[in-house]
GROMACS .gro file of C-alpha atoms in nm:
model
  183
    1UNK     CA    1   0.000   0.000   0.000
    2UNK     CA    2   0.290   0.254   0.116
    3UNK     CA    3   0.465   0.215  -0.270
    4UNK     CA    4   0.120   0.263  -0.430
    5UNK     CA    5   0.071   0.600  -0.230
    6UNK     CA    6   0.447   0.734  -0.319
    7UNK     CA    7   0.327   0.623  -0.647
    8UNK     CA    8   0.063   0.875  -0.682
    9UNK     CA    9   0.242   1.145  -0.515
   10UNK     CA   10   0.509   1.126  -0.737
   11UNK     CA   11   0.297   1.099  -1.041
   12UNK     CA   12   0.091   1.399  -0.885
   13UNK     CA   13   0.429   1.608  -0.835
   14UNK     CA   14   0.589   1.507  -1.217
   15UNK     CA   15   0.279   1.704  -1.409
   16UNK     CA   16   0.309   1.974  -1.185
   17UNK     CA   17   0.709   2.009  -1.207
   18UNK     CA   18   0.664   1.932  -1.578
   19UNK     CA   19   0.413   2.227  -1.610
   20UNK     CA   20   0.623   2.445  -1.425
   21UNK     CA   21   0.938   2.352  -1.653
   22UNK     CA   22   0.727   2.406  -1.963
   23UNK     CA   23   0.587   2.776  -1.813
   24UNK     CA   24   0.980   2.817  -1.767
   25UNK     CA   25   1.077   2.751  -2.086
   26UNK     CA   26   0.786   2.987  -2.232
   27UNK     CA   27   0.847   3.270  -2.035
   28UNK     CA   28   1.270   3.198  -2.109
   29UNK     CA   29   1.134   3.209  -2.498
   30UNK     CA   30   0.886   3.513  -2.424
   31UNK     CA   31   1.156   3.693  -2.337
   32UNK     CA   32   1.428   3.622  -2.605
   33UNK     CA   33   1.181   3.731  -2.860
   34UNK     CA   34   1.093   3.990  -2.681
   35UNK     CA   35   1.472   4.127  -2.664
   36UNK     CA   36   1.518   4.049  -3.049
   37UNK     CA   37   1.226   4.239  -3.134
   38UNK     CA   38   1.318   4.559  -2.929
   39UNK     CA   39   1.672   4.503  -3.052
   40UNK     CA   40   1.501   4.588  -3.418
   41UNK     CA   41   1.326   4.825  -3.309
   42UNK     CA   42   1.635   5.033  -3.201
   43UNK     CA   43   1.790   4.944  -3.501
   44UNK     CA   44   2.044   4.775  -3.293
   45UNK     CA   45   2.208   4.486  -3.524
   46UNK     CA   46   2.553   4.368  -3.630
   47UNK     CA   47   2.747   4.592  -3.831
   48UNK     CA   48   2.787   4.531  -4.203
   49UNK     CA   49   3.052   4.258  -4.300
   50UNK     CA   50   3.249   4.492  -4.518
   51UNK     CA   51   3.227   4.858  -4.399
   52UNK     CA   52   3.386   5.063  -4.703
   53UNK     CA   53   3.729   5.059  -4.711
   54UNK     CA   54   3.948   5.351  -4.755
   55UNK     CA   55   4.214   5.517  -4.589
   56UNK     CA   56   3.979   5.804  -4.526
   57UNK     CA   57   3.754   5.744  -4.209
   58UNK     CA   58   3.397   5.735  -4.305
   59UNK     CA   59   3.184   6.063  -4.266
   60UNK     CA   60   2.914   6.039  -3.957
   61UNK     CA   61   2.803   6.384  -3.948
   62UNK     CA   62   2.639   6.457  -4.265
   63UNK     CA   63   2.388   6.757  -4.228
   64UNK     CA   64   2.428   7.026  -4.536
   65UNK     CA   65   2.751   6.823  -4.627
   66UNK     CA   66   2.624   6.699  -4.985
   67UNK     CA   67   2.323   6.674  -5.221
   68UNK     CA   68   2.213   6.354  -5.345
   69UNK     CA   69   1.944   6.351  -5.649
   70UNK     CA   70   1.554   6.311  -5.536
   71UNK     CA   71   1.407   5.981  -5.673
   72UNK     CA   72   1.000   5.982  -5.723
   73UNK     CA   73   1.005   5.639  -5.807
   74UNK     CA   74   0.906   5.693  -6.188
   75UNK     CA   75   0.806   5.329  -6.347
   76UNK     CA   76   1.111   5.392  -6.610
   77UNK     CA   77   1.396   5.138  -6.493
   78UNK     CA   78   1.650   5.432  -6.702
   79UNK     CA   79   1.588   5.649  -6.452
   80UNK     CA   80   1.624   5.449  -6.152
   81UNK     CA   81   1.964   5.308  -6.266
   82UNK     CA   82   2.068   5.701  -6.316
   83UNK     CA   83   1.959   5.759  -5.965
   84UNK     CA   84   2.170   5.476  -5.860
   85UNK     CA   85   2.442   5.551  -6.076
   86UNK     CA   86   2.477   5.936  -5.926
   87UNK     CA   87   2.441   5.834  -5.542
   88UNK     CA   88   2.718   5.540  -5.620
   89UNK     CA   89   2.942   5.864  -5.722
   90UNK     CA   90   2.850   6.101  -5.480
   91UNK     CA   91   2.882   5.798  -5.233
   92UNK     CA   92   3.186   5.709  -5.330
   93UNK     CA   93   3.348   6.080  -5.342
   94UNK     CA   94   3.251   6.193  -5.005
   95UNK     CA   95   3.370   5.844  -4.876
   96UNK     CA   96   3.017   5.758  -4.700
   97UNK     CA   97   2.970   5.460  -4.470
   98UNK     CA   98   2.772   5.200  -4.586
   99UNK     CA   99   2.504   5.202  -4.313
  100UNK     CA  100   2.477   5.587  -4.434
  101UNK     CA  101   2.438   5.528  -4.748
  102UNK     CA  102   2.061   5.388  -4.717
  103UNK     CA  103   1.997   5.666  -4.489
  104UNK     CA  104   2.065   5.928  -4.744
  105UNK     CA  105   1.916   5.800  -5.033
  106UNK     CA  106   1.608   5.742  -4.826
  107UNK     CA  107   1.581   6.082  -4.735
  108UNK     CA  108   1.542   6.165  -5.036
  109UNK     CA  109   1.272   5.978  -5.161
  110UNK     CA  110   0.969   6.132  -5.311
  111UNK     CA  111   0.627   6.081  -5.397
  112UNK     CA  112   0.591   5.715  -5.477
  113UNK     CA  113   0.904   5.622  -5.412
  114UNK     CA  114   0.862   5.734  -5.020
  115UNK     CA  115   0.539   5.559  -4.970
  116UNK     CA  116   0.685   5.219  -5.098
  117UNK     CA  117   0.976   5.306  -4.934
  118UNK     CA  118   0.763   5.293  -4.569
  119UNK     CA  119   0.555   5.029  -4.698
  120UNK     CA  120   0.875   4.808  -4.734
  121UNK     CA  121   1.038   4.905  -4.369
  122UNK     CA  122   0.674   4.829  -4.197
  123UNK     CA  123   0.667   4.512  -4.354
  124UNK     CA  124   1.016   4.390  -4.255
  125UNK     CA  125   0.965   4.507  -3.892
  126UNK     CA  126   0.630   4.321  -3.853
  127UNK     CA  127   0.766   4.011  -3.971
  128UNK     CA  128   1.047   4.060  -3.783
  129UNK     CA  129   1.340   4.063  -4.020
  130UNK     CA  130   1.638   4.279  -3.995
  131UNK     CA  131   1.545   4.633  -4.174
  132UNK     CA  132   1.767   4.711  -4.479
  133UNK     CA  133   2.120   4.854  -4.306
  134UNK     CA  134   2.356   4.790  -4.596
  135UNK     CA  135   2.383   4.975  -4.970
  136UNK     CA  136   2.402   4.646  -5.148
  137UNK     CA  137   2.051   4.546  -4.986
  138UNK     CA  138   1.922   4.854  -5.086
  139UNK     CA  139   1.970   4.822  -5.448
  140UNK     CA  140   1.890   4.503  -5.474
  141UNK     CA  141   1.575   4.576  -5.325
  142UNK     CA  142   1.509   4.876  -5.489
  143UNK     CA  143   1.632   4.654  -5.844
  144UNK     CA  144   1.328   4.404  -5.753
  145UNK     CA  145   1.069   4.673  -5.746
  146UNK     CA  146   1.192   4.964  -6.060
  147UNK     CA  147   1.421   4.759  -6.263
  148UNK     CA  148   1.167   4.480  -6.480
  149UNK     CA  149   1.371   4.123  -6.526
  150UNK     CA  150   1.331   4.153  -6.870
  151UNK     CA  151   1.480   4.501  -6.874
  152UNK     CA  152   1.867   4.374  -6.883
  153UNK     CA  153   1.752   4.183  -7.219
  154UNK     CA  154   1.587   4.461  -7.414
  155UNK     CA  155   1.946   4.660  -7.443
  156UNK     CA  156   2.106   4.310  -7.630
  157UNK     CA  157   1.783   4.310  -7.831
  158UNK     CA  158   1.787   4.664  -7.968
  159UNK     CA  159   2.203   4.603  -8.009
  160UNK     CA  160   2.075   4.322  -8.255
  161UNK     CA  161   1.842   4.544  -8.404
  162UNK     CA  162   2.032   4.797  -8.467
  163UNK     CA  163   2.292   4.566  -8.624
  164UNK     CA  164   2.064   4.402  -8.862
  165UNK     CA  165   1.918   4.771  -8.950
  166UNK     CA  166   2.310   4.850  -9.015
  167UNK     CA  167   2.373   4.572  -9.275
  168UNK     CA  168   2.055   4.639  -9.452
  169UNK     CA  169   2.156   5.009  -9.473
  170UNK     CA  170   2.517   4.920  -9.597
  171UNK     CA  171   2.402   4.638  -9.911
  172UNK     CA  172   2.110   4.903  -9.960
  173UNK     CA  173   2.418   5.158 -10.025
  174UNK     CA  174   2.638   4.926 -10.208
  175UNK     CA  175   2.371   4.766 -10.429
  176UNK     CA  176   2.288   5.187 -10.517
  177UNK     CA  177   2.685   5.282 -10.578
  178UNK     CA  178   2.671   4.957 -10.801
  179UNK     CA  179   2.362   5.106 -11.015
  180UNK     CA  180   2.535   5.394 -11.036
  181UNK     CA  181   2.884   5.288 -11.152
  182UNK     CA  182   2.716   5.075 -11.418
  183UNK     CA  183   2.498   5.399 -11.562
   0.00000   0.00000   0.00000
């Protein structure tokens, strides 16, 4: 009788220890996500692999230091790789730190551009991915959204075109000198 009693007390005591384990390991859980997502929050995350490298120290304090080109987010992919093209030189010349970089060019965002540009940091942060920090991410981002897929194609294509509109041109011209040698 004695082993059947410390039987049930100790099967009485293992749901209740194993309840309070798993209510442990919640809260312990609770908590960790709770520190990751306030860590996003403050935009506190690792720093970027490969800061830029120069011998130049990067430039923190940027206020009235340079002008980078507004972007209205315009449906033509030529003007978004401009965009790109002129903050990657102005980037580059003032020797701006990578995390920087995606700060500027969204601060100048217009119109379009600015809306999706929100649209795209509330998303991240409510799924709880790291926002954009780094250039690279940016642009390919940005690429995604302004730049088509089939847009790197249609340059080759008019190449061609242009090719084949060049031979035609050239016979066209040598069949004529031809006629007009042999009048």
């Amino acid at each position: 009788m004695a082993s059947e009693e410390e039987e049930e007390e100790t099967s009485r005591e293992s749901p209740s220890s194993l309840n309070e384990a798993m209510l442990e390991q919640i809260k312990k859980m609770m908590i960790e996500e709770f520190d990751r997502r306030e860590k996003i929050k403050e935009g506190k995350r690792k720093q970027p692999k490969d800061p830029v490298t120069s011998k130049k120290k990067p430039i923190e304090d940027l206020s009235g230091y340079m002008m980078i080109p507004p972007f209205h987010g315009n449906n033509d992919p030529d003007v978004y790789l401009d965009w790109e093209r002129k903050c990657e030189i102005t980037f580059n010349r003032h020797n701006i730190a990578d995390i920087n970089r995606v700060k500027l060019a969204a601060m100048e965002f217009k119109y379009y551009a600015l809306s999706w540009w929100k649209q795209v940091e509330t998303a991240r942060a409510y799924s709880g991915a790291y926002e954009i920090s780094t250039w690279g991410e940016m642009k390919r981002v940005m690429r995604q959204r302004f730049v088509p897929n089939h847009y790197q194609r249609e340059p080759h294509s008019k190449l061609r075109k242009h090719i084949r509109e060049i031979i035609q041109l050239r016979s066209t011209i040598v069949a004529m000198g031809n006629e007009t040698q042999a009048a």
